[in-house]
Each structure stands twice: as C-alpha cells, then as structure tokens.
GROMACS .gro file of C-alpha atoms in nm:
model
  236
    1MET     CA    1  -1.748  -3.879   5.042
    2ARG     CA    2  -1.660  -4.101   4.751
    3ILE     CA    3  -1.928  -3.978   4.499
    4LEU     CA    4  -1.837  -3.604   4.585
    5MET     CA    5  -1.460  -3.698   4.482
    6ILE     CA    6  -1.576  -3.866   4.173
    7MET     CA    7  -1.796  -3.559   4.074
    8MET     CA    8  -1.495  -3.326   4.135
    9GLY     CA    9  -1.270  -3.554   3.941
   10ILE     CA   10  -1.498  -3.509   3.648
   11VAL     CA   11  -1.543  -3.129   3.689
   12VAL     CA   12  -1.172  -3.097   3.686
   13PHE     CA   13  -1.127  -3.320   3.346
   14LEU     CA   14  -1.426  -3.096   3.175
   15SER     CA   15  -1.252  -2.802   3.272
   16GLY     CA   16  -0.919  -2.918   3.151
   17CYS     CA   17  -1.065  -3.015   2.796
   18SER     CA   18  -1.255  -2.682   2.742
   19THR     CA   19  -0.921  -2.479   2.826
   20SER     CA   20  -0.697  -2.711   2.570
   21VAL     CA   21  -0.440  -2.468   2.401
   22ASP     CA   22  -0.303  -2.513   2.071
   23PRO     CA   23   0.020  -2.697   2.100
   24ASN     CA   24   0.136  -2.486   1.816
   25PRO     CA   25   0.016  -2.150   1.755
   26ILE     CA   26   0.246  -2.042   1.462
   27LYS     CA   27   0.210  -2.358   1.258
   28GLY     CA   28  -0.055  -2.498   1.058
   29ASN     CA   29  -0.172  -2.619   0.728
   30SER     CA   30  -0.291  -2.320   0.586
   31THR     CA   31  -0.162  -2.032   0.322
   32ILE     CA   32  -0.224  -1.725   0.461
   33ASP     CA   33  -0.267  -1.422   0.217
   34TRP     CA   34  -0.145  -1.173   0.446
   35VAL     CA   35  -0.225  -0.764   0.408
   36ASP     CA   36   0.088  -0.552   0.456
   37PHE     CA   37   0.025  -0.454   0.843
   38VAL     CA   38   0.230  -0.364   1.136
   39LYS     CA   39   0.059  -0.360   1.512
   40LEU     CA   40   0.230  -0.124   1.768
   41ASN     CA   41   0.130   0.017   2.111
   42GLY     CA   42  -0.232  -0.121   2.062
   43ASP     CA   43  -0.271   0.025   1.720
   44SER     CA   44  -0.276  -0.154   1.408
   45TYR     CA   45  -0.159   0.032   1.054
   46THR     CA   46  -0.196  -0.098   0.675
   47GLY     CA   47   0.093  -0.053   0.411
   48LEU     CA   48   0.032   0.298   0.219
   49TYR     CA   49   0.073   0.236  -0.129
   50GLY     CA   50  -0.120   0.506  -0.307
   51ARG     CA   51   0.047   0.813  -0.128
   52VAL     CA   52   0.401   0.922  -0.113
   53LEU     CA   53   0.589   1.164   0.103
   54LYS     CA   54   0.634   1.508  -0.067
   55ASN     CA   55   0.901   1.597   0.178
   56PRO     CA   56   1.075   1.280   0.311
   57GLY     CA   57   1.255   1.524   0.607
   58ASP     CA   58   0.914   1.515   0.738
   59VAL     CA   59   1.016   1.181   0.883
   60THR     CA   60   1.142   1.234   1.251
   61ASP     CA   61   1.434   1.042   1.435
   62GLU     CA   62   1.175   0.954   1.692
   63VAL     CA   63   1.116   0.570   1.698
   64VAL     CA   64   0.742   0.502   1.743
   65GLY     CA   65   0.783   0.124   1.766
   66GLU     CA   66   0.991  -0.184   1.621
   67VAL     CA   67   0.913  -0.493   1.471
   68LYS     CA   68   0.959  -0.815   1.697
   69PHE     CA   69   0.802  -1.074   1.496
   70LYS     CA   70   0.753  -1.139   1.097
   71VAL     CA   71   0.456  -1.335   1.026
   72GLY     CA   72   0.448  -1.365   0.641
   73ASP     CA   73   0.635  -1.700   0.528
   74VAL     CA   74   0.639  -1.811   0.895
   75VAL     CA   75   0.257  -1.853   1.032
   76THR     CA   76   0.072  -2.083   0.871
   77ASN     CA   77  -0.208  -2.141   1.162
   78PRO     CA   78  -0.525  -1.935   1.044
   79ASN     CA   79  -0.645  -1.915   1.445
   80TYR     CA   80  -0.299  -1.706   1.519
   81LYS     CA   81  -0.360  -1.380   1.694
   82THR     CA   82  -0.144  -1.088   1.585
   83LYS     CA   83   0.017  -0.896   1.878
   84ALA     CA   84   0.215  -0.567   1.940
   85GLY     CA   85   0.542  -0.574   1.727
   86ASP     CA   86   0.419  -0.818   1.487
   87ALA     CA   87   0.464  -0.731   1.064
   88ALA     CA   88   0.344  -0.912   0.795
   89PHE     CA   89   0.642  -0.825   0.574
   90LEU     CA   90   0.883  -0.619   0.760
   91GLU     CA   91   1.204  -0.782   0.873
   92ILE     CA   92   1.240  -0.809   1.261
   93GLY     CA   93   1.411  -0.498   1.371
   94THR     CA   94   1.243  -0.261   1.169
   95LYS     CA   95   1.211   0.054   1.331
   96LEU     CA   96   0.910   0.262   1.269
   97TYR     CA   97   0.923   0.665   1.261
   98ARG     CA   98   0.693   0.926   1.326
   99VAL     CA   99   0.607   1.162   1.056
  100ASN     CA  100   0.584   1.559   1.150
  101GLY     CA  101   0.218   1.663   1.096
  102TYR     CA  102   0.070   1.347   1.214
  103LYS     CA  103  -0.032   1.165   1.532
  104SER     CA  104   0.168   0.848   1.587
  105GLU     CA  105  -0.166   0.644   1.564
  106GLU     CA  106  -0.227   0.813   1.203
  107LEU     CA  107   0.092   0.773   0.989
  108ILE     CA  108   0.419   0.617   1.056
  109ALA     CA  109   0.716   0.526   0.826
  110ALA     CA  110   1.017   0.235   0.788
  111LYS     CA  111   1.299   0.334   0.569
  112ASP     CA  112   1.282   0.133   0.271
  113GLU     CA  113   1.536   0.224  -0.040
  114ASN     CA  114   1.295   0.070  -0.284
  115GLN     CA  115   1.028   0.314  -0.239
  116ILE     CA  116   0.977   0.624  -0.363
  117GLY     CA  117   1.100   0.917  -0.142
  118GLY     CA  118   1.304   0.656   0.076
  119TYR     CA  119   1.014   0.532   0.305
  120ARG     CA  120   0.688   0.279   0.318
  121LEU     CA  121   0.434   0.474   0.514
  122TYR     CA  122   0.164   0.283   0.727
  123ALA     CA  123  -0.184   0.441   0.815
  124GLY     CA  124  -0.382   0.365   1.129
  125ASP     CA  125  -0.676   0.171   1.062
  126ASP     CA  126  -0.890   0.457   1.177
  127PHE     CA  127  -0.666   0.737   0.944
  128VAL     CA  128  -0.683   0.534   0.662
  129LYS     CA  129  -1.039   0.564   0.632
  130THR     CA  130  -1.023   0.937   0.606
  131LEU     CA  131  -0.777   0.938   0.287
  132GLN     CA  132  -0.903   0.985  -0.034
  133LEU     CA  133  -0.701   0.721  -0.244
  134HIS     CA  134  -0.869   0.688  -0.561
  135TYR     CA  135  -0.811   0.909  -0.890
  136LYS     CA  136  -1.121   1.067  -0.864
  137ASP     CA  137  -1.101   1.220  -0.528
  138MET     CA  138  -0.762   1.366  -0.615
  139PRO     CA  139  -0.807   1.788  -0.603
  140LYS     CA  140  -0.666   1.766  -0.979
  141ASP     CA  141  -0.717   2.168  -0.972
  142LYS     CA  142  -0.407   2.168  -0.707
  143VAL     CA  143  -0.163   1.980  -0.875
  144GLU     CA  144   0.192   2.142  -0.878
  145ARG     CA  145   0.391   1.871  -1.074
  146ILE     CA  146   0.382   1.513  -1.159
  147GLU     CA  147   0.663   1.283  -1.181
  148LEU     CA  148   0.693   0.946  -1.380
  149TYR     CA  149   0.878   0.649  -1.255
  150HIS     CA  150   0.987   0.318  -1.448
  151PHE     CA  151   0.841   0.079  -1.259
  152ASP     CA  152   1.052  -0.017  -0.933
  153GLN     CA  153   1.273   0.287  -1.010
  154THR     CA  154   1.283   0.560  -0.710
  155THR     CA  155   1.444   0.836  -0.924
  156PRO     CA  156   1.159   0.992  -1.186
  157PHE     CA  157   1.253   0.986  -1.561
  158ASN     CA  158   0.997   1.257  -1.615
  159THR     CA  159   0.870   1.558  -1.445
  160LEU     CA  160   0.551   1.770  -1.558
  161LEU     CA  161   0.487   2.127  -1.497
  162ASN     CA  162   0.247   2.405  -1.645
  163ASP     CA  163   0.112   2.300  -1.982
  164ASP     CA  164   0.248   1.954  -1.955
  165LYS     CA  165   0.111   1.857  -1.649
  166GLU     CA  166  -0.239   2.018  -1.756
  167ARG     CA  167  -0.250   1.803  -2.109
  168PHE     CA  168  -0.127   1.472  -1.920
  169ILE     CA  169  -0.443   1.519  -1.698
  170GLU     CA  170  -0.646   1.582  -1.935
  171LEU     CA  171  -0.600   1.270  -2.129
  172LEU     CA  172  -0.618   1.120  -1.826
  173ASP     CA  173  -0.951   1.208  -1.768
  174HIS     CA  174  -1.081   1.188  -2.102
  175GLY     CA  175  -0.970   0.823  -2.160
  176LYS     CA  176  -1.224   0.570  -2.228
  177ASP     CA  177  -1.338   0.320  -1.933
  178THR     CA  178  -1.292  -0.023  -2.030
  179PRO     CA  179  -1.378  -0.256  -1.769
  180ASN     CA  180  -1.319  -0.587  -1.927
  181TYR     CA  181  -0.998  -0.468  -2.097
  182ARG     CA  182  -0.724  -0.749  -2.128
  183PRO     CA  183  -0.354  -0.619  -2.182
  184GLN     CA  184  -0.206  -0.753  -2.515
  185ASN     CA  185   0.080  -0.965  -2.447
  186LYS     CA  186   0.166  -1.107  -2.788
  187ASP     CA  187   0.479  -0.872  -2.801
  188GLY     CA  188   0.565  -0.913  -2.383
  189ASP     CA  189   0.455  -0.807  -2.103
  190PRO     CA  190   0.302  -0.456  -2.047
  191ALA     CA  191   0.580  -0.191  -1.940
  192TYR     CA  192   0.443  -0.059  -1.619
  193TYR     CA  193   0.507   0.304  -1.451
  194GLN     CA  194   0.451   0.513  -1.157
  195MET     CA  195   0.265   0.863  -1.169
  196VAL     CA  196   0.281   1.068  -0.849
  197PHE     CA  197   0.107   1.388  -0.827
  198TYR     CA  198   0.195   1.632  -0.606
  199THR     CA  199  -0.034   1.884  -0.461
  200ASP     CA  200  -0.002   2.150  -0.197
  201GLY     CA  201  -0.068   1.866   0.071
  202PRO     CA  202   0.214   1.656   0.248
  203LEU     CA  203   0.134   1.365   0.062
  204GLY     CA  204   0.127   1.283  -0.289
  205TYR     CA  205  -0.112   1.042  -0.472
  206ALA     CA  206   0.047   0.733  -0.664
  207TYR     CA  207  -0.124   0.530  -0.942
  208SER     CA  208   0.028   0.302  -1.188
  209ILE     CA  209  -0.046   0.344  -1.565
  210ALA     CA  210   0.083   0.072  -1.823
  211ASP     CA  211   0.144   0.078  -2.215
  212ASP     CA  212   0.122  -0.289  -2.392
  213ARG     CA  213   0.243  -0.132  -2.719
  214VAL     CA  214  -0.115  -0.129  -2.827
  215ASN     CA  215  -0.305   0.078  -2.573
  216VAL     CA  216  -0.197   0.296  -2.286
  217PHE     CA  217  -0.398   0.230  -1.993
  218PHE     CA  218  -0.465   0.263  -1.605
  219TYR     CA  219  -0.691   0.210  -1.325
  220PRO     CA  220  -0.876   0.515  -1.160
  221TRP     CA  221  -1.148   0.248  -1.060
  222ASP     CA  222  -1.239   0.016  -1.343
  223THR     CA  223  -0.975  -0.017  -1.645
  224ARG     CA  224  -0.929   0.298  -1.856
  225VAL     CA  225  -0.754   0.349  -2.198
  226VAL     CA  226  -0.588   0.661  -2.253
  227ASP     CA  227  -0.514   0.839  -2.588
  228ASP     CA  228  -0.176   0.741  -2.747
  229GLU     CA  229  -0.045   1.104  -2.692
  230VAL     CA  230   0.025   0.999  -2.356
  231ARG     CA  231   0.312   0.824  -2.485
  232ASN     CA  232   0.515   1.154  -2.571
  233TRP     CA  233   0.550   1.176  -2.194
  234LEU     CA  234   0.591   0.808  -2.098
  235ASN     CA  235   0.864   0.769  -2.383
  236PRO     CA  236   1.035   1.144  -2.376
   0.00000   0.00000   0.00000
C-alpha cells in the first residue's frame, strides 16, 4: 500500500508539471509585428487597404461584432492565442458593421474618418483570397473614374474622367519597371498620393503613387517609373 501511495504521488506530480499554465499569457519579452486583424464569431478578418467602398451607404446599421481587446502594444507574449473580440489596432468598443452585398464572414466595416469613404474594411480570410488586389488584375476597361488624393487626405483633389482617365491609365501601363529604384530624397521626402479606380463593381481599387521631384513612380508589383506627363494630374 505504501508503494502504491508513492507511485500515485509521482503520477500526480508529473501530471501537474505537464499541464503548467503560462502565469502571464499577455506579457512577455517579445516585440510582435501584428497584422491588422479582428476576430469575431469564429471568423478571422484582415484589414483590406487595397479596396475602397464605391458607395459608403452600402454599410448597414447591423452590428456584426464589437472589439473587446486590443492586442497591439499590449500583448508581448508570442504564445498568446487570439480569441473572439480581439483586434490588432482597433480600439476597444469599436463596432464592426455588415456591408450590403456581402456575407458577414466575407466583408465588414469599422467607422474610420481617416479612411477614404469613412470606413476601414476587413475581409474574411477565405474571402480575401478571391479578391484581385494587384494593379495588373484591375479591369481597366471598366474603370469609370479615377480619384486622386493627397496622402492621409479623404477628399479627392482631382477626378479624372473620359480622355483624362484613359491617358492616365495609359501612362501607368507604359511606365518602365525598375525593381531596384530608390527614391531620390536629396530635396526632401517624396510626395505620396492615393489613386482610387472605380469600376462598375462595389469596391474601388486603391494604389499609392509618389513623386520624388525626379521621377514619378508606383508599385504595380515591382517599382514602375512613369512619364513626367502624369504630373499634369498630380499637380493640377
């Protein structure tokens, strides 16, 4: 009996060691480079920065979920397991809304006055794989208008239609791919702009373009330098 009791004690001790719990699942010694995400109702979403709502009115009043915990700048334990209600950068209490024309697991939106259209979009992990986000995949023959924005501005300073729209796209398409191009910063940082191409679909295509005072360039994949003529629309 004494031997049996000793053996049982050893088993209990070993079991306790194997199920030890991290005393602090949030704090650690790591700096985590979080992707802009949110988890709700068993679904995981990623920030969709390459698309803009053509009609912000498509965002409904139906709340899909609410952020309960912001992990960015708080969680430093690399073993932390994200859970429903977690978000990387959205503030606690931020509501996520359903968007007309999409299932709630496909696309949702959070109010953000710093984003074009007034919303930050989040795409479900499965849905984002179906989106064509690269410039080469954009249906250029269906572009209805192009809006140009100064970086970090939400009101367009120029809208291109008809011949202007066609010529602008032509200049982008016929630029020179220069993968190793480095911005010329001797006269200060480049001026950055946002280009938003609206087609007949509900989501516009958004890309950045920059002018370093020597060349104008953008990133369809690798860096592409475009003709100086494009400045006619960037500096109207």
